[in-house]
Coordinates of C-alpha atoms and ligand atoms in Angstrom, one line a residue:
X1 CA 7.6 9.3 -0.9
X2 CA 5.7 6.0 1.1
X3 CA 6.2 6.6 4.9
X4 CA 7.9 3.2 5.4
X5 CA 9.7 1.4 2.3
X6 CA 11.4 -1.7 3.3
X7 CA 14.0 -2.1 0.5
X8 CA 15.7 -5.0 -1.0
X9 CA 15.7 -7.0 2.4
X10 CA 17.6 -10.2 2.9
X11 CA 17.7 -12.1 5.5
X12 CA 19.4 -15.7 6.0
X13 CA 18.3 -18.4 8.8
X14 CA 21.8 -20.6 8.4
X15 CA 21.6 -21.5 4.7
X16 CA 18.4 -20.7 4.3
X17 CA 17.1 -17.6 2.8
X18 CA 13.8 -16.5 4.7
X19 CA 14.0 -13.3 2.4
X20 CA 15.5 -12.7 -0.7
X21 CA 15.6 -9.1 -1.8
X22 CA 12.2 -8.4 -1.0
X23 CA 10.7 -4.7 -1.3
X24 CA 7.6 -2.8 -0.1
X25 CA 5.9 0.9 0.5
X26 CA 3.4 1.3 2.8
X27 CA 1.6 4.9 2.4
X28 CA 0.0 7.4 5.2
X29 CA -3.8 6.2 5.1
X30 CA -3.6 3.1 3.5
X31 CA -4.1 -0.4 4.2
X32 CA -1.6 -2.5 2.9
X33 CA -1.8 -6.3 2.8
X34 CA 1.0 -8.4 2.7
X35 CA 0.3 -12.4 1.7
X36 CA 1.3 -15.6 0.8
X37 CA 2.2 -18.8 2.1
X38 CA 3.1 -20.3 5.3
X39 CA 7.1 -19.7 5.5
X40 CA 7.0 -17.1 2.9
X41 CA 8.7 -14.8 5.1
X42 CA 5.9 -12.4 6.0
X43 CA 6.9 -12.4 9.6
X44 CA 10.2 -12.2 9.2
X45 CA 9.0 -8.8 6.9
X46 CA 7.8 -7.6 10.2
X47 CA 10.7 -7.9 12.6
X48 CA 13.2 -6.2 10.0
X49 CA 10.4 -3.4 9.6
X50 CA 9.9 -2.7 13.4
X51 CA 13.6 -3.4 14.5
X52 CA 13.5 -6.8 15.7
X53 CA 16.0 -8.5 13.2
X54 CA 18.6 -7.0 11.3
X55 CA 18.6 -8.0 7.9
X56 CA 22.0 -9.4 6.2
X57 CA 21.3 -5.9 2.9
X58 CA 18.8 -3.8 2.5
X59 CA 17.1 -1.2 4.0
X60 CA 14.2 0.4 6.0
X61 CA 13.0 3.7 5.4
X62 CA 10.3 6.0 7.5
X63 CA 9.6 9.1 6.2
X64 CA 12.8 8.8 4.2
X65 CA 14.8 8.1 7.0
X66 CA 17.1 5.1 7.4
X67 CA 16.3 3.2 10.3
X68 CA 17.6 0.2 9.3
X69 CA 20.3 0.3 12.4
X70 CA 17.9 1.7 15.2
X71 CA 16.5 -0.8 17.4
X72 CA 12.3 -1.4 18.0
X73 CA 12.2 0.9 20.9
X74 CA 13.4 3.8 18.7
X75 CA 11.2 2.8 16.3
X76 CA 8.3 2.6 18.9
X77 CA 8.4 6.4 19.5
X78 CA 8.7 6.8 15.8
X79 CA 4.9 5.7 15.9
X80 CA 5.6 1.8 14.8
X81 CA 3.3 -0.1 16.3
X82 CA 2.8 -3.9 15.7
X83 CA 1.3 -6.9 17.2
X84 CA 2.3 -10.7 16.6
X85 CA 1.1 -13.4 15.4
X86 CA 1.8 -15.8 18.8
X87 CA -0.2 -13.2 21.4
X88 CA 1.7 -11.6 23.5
X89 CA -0.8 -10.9 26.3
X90 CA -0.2 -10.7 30.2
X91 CA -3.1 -13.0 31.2
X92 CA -3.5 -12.2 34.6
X93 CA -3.9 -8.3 33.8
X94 CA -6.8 -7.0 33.4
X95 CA -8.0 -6.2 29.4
X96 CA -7.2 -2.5 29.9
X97 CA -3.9 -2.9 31.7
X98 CA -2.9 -4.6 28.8
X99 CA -3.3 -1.6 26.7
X100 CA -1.6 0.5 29.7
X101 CA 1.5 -1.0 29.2
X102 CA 2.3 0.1 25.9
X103 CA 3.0 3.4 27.6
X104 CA 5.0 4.7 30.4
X105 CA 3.0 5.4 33.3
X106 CA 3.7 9.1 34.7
X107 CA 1.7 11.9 35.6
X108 CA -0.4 11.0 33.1
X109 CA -1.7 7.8 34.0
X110 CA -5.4 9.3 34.2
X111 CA -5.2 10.6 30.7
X112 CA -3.3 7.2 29.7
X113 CA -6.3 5.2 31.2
X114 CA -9.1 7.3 29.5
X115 CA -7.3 6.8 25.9
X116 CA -7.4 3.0 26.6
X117 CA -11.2 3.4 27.6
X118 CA -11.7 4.9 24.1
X119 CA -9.8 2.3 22.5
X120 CA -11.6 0.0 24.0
X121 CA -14.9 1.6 23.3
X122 CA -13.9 1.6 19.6
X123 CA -12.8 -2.2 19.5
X124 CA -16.8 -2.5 21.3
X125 CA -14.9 -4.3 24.3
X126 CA -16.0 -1.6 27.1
X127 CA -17.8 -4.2 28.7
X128 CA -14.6 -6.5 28.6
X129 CA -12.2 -4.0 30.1
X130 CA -11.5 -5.4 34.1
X131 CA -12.0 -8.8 32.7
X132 CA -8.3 -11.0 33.2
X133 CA -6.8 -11.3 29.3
X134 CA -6.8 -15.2 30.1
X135 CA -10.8 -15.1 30.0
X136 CA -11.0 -13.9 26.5
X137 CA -11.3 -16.7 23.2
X138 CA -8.5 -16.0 20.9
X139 CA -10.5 -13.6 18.5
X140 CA -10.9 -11.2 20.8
X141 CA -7.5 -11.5 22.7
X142 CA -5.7 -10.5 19.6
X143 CA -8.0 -7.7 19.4
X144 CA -6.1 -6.5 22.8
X145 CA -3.1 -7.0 21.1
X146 CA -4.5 -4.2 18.9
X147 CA -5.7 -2.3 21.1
X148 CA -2.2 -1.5 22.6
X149 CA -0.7 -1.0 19.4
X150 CA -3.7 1.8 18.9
X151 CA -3.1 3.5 22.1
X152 CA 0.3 4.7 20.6
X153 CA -1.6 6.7 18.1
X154 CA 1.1 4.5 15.6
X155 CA 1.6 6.1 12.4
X156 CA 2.6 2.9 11.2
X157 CA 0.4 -0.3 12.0
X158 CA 1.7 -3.7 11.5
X159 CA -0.7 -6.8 12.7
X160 CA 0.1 -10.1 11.9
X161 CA -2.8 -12.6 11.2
X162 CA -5.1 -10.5 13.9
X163 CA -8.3 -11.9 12.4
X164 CA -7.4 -15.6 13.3
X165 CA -9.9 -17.4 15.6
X166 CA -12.5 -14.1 15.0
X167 CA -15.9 -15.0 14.1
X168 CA -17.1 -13.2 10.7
X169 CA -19.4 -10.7 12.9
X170 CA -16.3 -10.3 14.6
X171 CA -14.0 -9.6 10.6
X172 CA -16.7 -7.7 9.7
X173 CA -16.2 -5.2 12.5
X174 CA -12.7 -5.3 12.8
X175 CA -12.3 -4.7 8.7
X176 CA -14.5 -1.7 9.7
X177 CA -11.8 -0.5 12.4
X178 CA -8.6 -1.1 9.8
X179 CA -10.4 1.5 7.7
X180 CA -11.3 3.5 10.4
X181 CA -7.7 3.7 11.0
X182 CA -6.1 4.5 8.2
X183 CA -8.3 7.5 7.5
X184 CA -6.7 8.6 9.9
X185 CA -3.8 8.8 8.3
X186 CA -1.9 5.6 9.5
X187 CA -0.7 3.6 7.5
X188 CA -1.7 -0.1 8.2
X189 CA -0.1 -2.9 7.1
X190 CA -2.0 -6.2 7.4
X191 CA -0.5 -10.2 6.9
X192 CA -4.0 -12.2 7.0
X193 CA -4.6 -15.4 5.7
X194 CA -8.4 -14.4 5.7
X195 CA -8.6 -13.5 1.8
X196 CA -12.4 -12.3 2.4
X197 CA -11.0 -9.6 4.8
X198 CA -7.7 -9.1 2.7
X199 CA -9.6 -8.3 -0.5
X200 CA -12.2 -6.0 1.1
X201 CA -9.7 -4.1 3.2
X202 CA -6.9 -3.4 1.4
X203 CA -6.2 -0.8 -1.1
X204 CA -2.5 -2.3 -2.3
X205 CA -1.5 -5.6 -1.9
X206 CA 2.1 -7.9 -1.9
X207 CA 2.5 -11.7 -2.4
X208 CA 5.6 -13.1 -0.7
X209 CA 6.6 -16.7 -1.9
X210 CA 10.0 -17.9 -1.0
X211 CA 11.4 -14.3 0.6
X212 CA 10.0 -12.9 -2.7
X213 CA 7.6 -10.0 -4.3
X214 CA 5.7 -12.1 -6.6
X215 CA 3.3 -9.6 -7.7
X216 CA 2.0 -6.1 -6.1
X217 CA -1.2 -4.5 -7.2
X218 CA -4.9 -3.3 -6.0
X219 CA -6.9 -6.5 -4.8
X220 CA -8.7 -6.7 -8.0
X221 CA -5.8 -7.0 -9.9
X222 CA -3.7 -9.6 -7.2
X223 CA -7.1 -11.6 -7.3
X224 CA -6.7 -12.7 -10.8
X225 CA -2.8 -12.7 -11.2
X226 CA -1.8 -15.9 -12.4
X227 CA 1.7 -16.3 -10.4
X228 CA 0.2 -15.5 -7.3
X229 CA -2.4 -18.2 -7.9
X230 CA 0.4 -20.7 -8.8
X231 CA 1.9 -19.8 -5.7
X232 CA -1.5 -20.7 -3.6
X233 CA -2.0 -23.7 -5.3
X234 CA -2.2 -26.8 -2.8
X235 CA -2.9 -24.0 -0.1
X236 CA -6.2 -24.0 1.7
X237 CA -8.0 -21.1 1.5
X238 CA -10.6 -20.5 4.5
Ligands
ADP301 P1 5.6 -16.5 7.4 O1 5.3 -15.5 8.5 O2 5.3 -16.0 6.0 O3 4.8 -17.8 7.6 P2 8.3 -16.6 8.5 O4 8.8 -15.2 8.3 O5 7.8 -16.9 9.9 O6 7.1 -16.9 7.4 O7 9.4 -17.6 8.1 C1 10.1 -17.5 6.9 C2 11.1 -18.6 6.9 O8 12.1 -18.4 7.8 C3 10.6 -20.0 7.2 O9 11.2 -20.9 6.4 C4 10.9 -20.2 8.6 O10 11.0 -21.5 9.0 C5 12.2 -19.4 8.7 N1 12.4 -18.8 10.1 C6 11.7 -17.9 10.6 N2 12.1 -17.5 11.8 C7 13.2 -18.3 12.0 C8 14.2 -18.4 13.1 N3 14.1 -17.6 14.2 N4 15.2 -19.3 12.9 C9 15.3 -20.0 11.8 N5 14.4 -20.0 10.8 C10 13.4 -19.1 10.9
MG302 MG1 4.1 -15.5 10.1

């Protein structure tokens, strides 16, 4: 069993079907990419995963569990973590207060503070940590964004587009961190227009066209599928 399946999900904007009966498994250790165009419905994906939007059927499952009616908080201490793709820093807060609230501050604000050290550390931002967020380029302010998610120890890691505006010294070390992750044991699941970073990091991937699964397979495989490059074509690919 995957520890989060999102099953048959529809969702309707007005008229407008944003997903239509689109399904996905994410496993314990394993980077899962999800792609496709803009509008596909990727984000959208996201919010009925981690509780934000109920969809009109279908079904989320972690562990097993339907938790298609709890809301994201619930979720949260599940161990769903996710960032977005407009940031969502607080700019006047320093880079490791931004990690610091993603949890509640009690008696354990010491121990709280020296996990977002390490985080840091393991992002290579130590030396960015009493900076304000609003100093940081957007490659690296995303990185806060994952940084937070991390310090929840998430089982379940979603980051949408968190390469955009990185450098590719910048991908290269953050591809290294995705893996990094989901050895141990998270499972991580990526939307990235980057294909470089896509390809290399994932072990399973999903196209969405249209609130659709077009195809599903190991990156070798979605590389060379023909729908999926019908689906791209007229798309820019960095
Ligand atoms: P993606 O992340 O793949 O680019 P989205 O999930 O953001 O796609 O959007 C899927 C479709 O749903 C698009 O047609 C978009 O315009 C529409 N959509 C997304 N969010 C809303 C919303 N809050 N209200 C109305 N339409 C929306
Ligand atoms: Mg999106």
């Amino acid at each position: 069993m995957p520890l989060l399946r999102a099953e048959e999900v529809t969702v309707t904007f007005g008229g407008h079907r944003a997903l239509d009966g689109a399904s996905m498994s994410a496993e314990a250790g394993r980077v899962t990419g999800l792609i496709g165009p803009n509008g596909a419905g990727k984000s959208t994906l996201f919010d009925v995963i981690c509780g934000l939007r109920r969809p009109r059927t279908g079904r989320v499952l972690l562990d097993g569990h339907d938790v298609t009616t709890q809301g994201p908080g619930r979720r949260a201490r599940h161990g769903m973590a996710r960032t977005f793709q407009q940031l969502e820093l607080f700019g006047r807060l320093s880079v490791r207060d931004n990690l610091l609230v993603a949890v509640e501050l009690g008696p354990d604000r010491l121990q709280a503070a020296r996990r977002a050290d390490t985080v840091l550390e393991r992002l290579g931002m130590t030396h960015l940590a009493d900076h304000g967020a609003d100093e940081l380029p957007t490659g690296l302010a995303r990185m806060v964004e994952v940084g937070r998610a991390l310090l929840i120890r998430p089982r379940v890691l979603l980051l949408d587009e968190p390469a955009a505006g990185q450098d590719a010294e910048e991908t290269e070390r953050f591809a290294a961190l995705l893996r990094s992750v989901a050895d141990e044991g998270t499972a991580v699941l990526l939307v990235e227009h980057d294909m470089g970073l896509v390809m290399n990091v994932c072990d399973e991937v999903y196209v969405l066209d249209l609130g659709t699964v077009l195809a599903q397979g190991p990156p070798e495989h979605i590389r060379q599928d023909e729908t999926v490059l019908a689906a791209y074509l007229g798309e820019p690919q960095p």
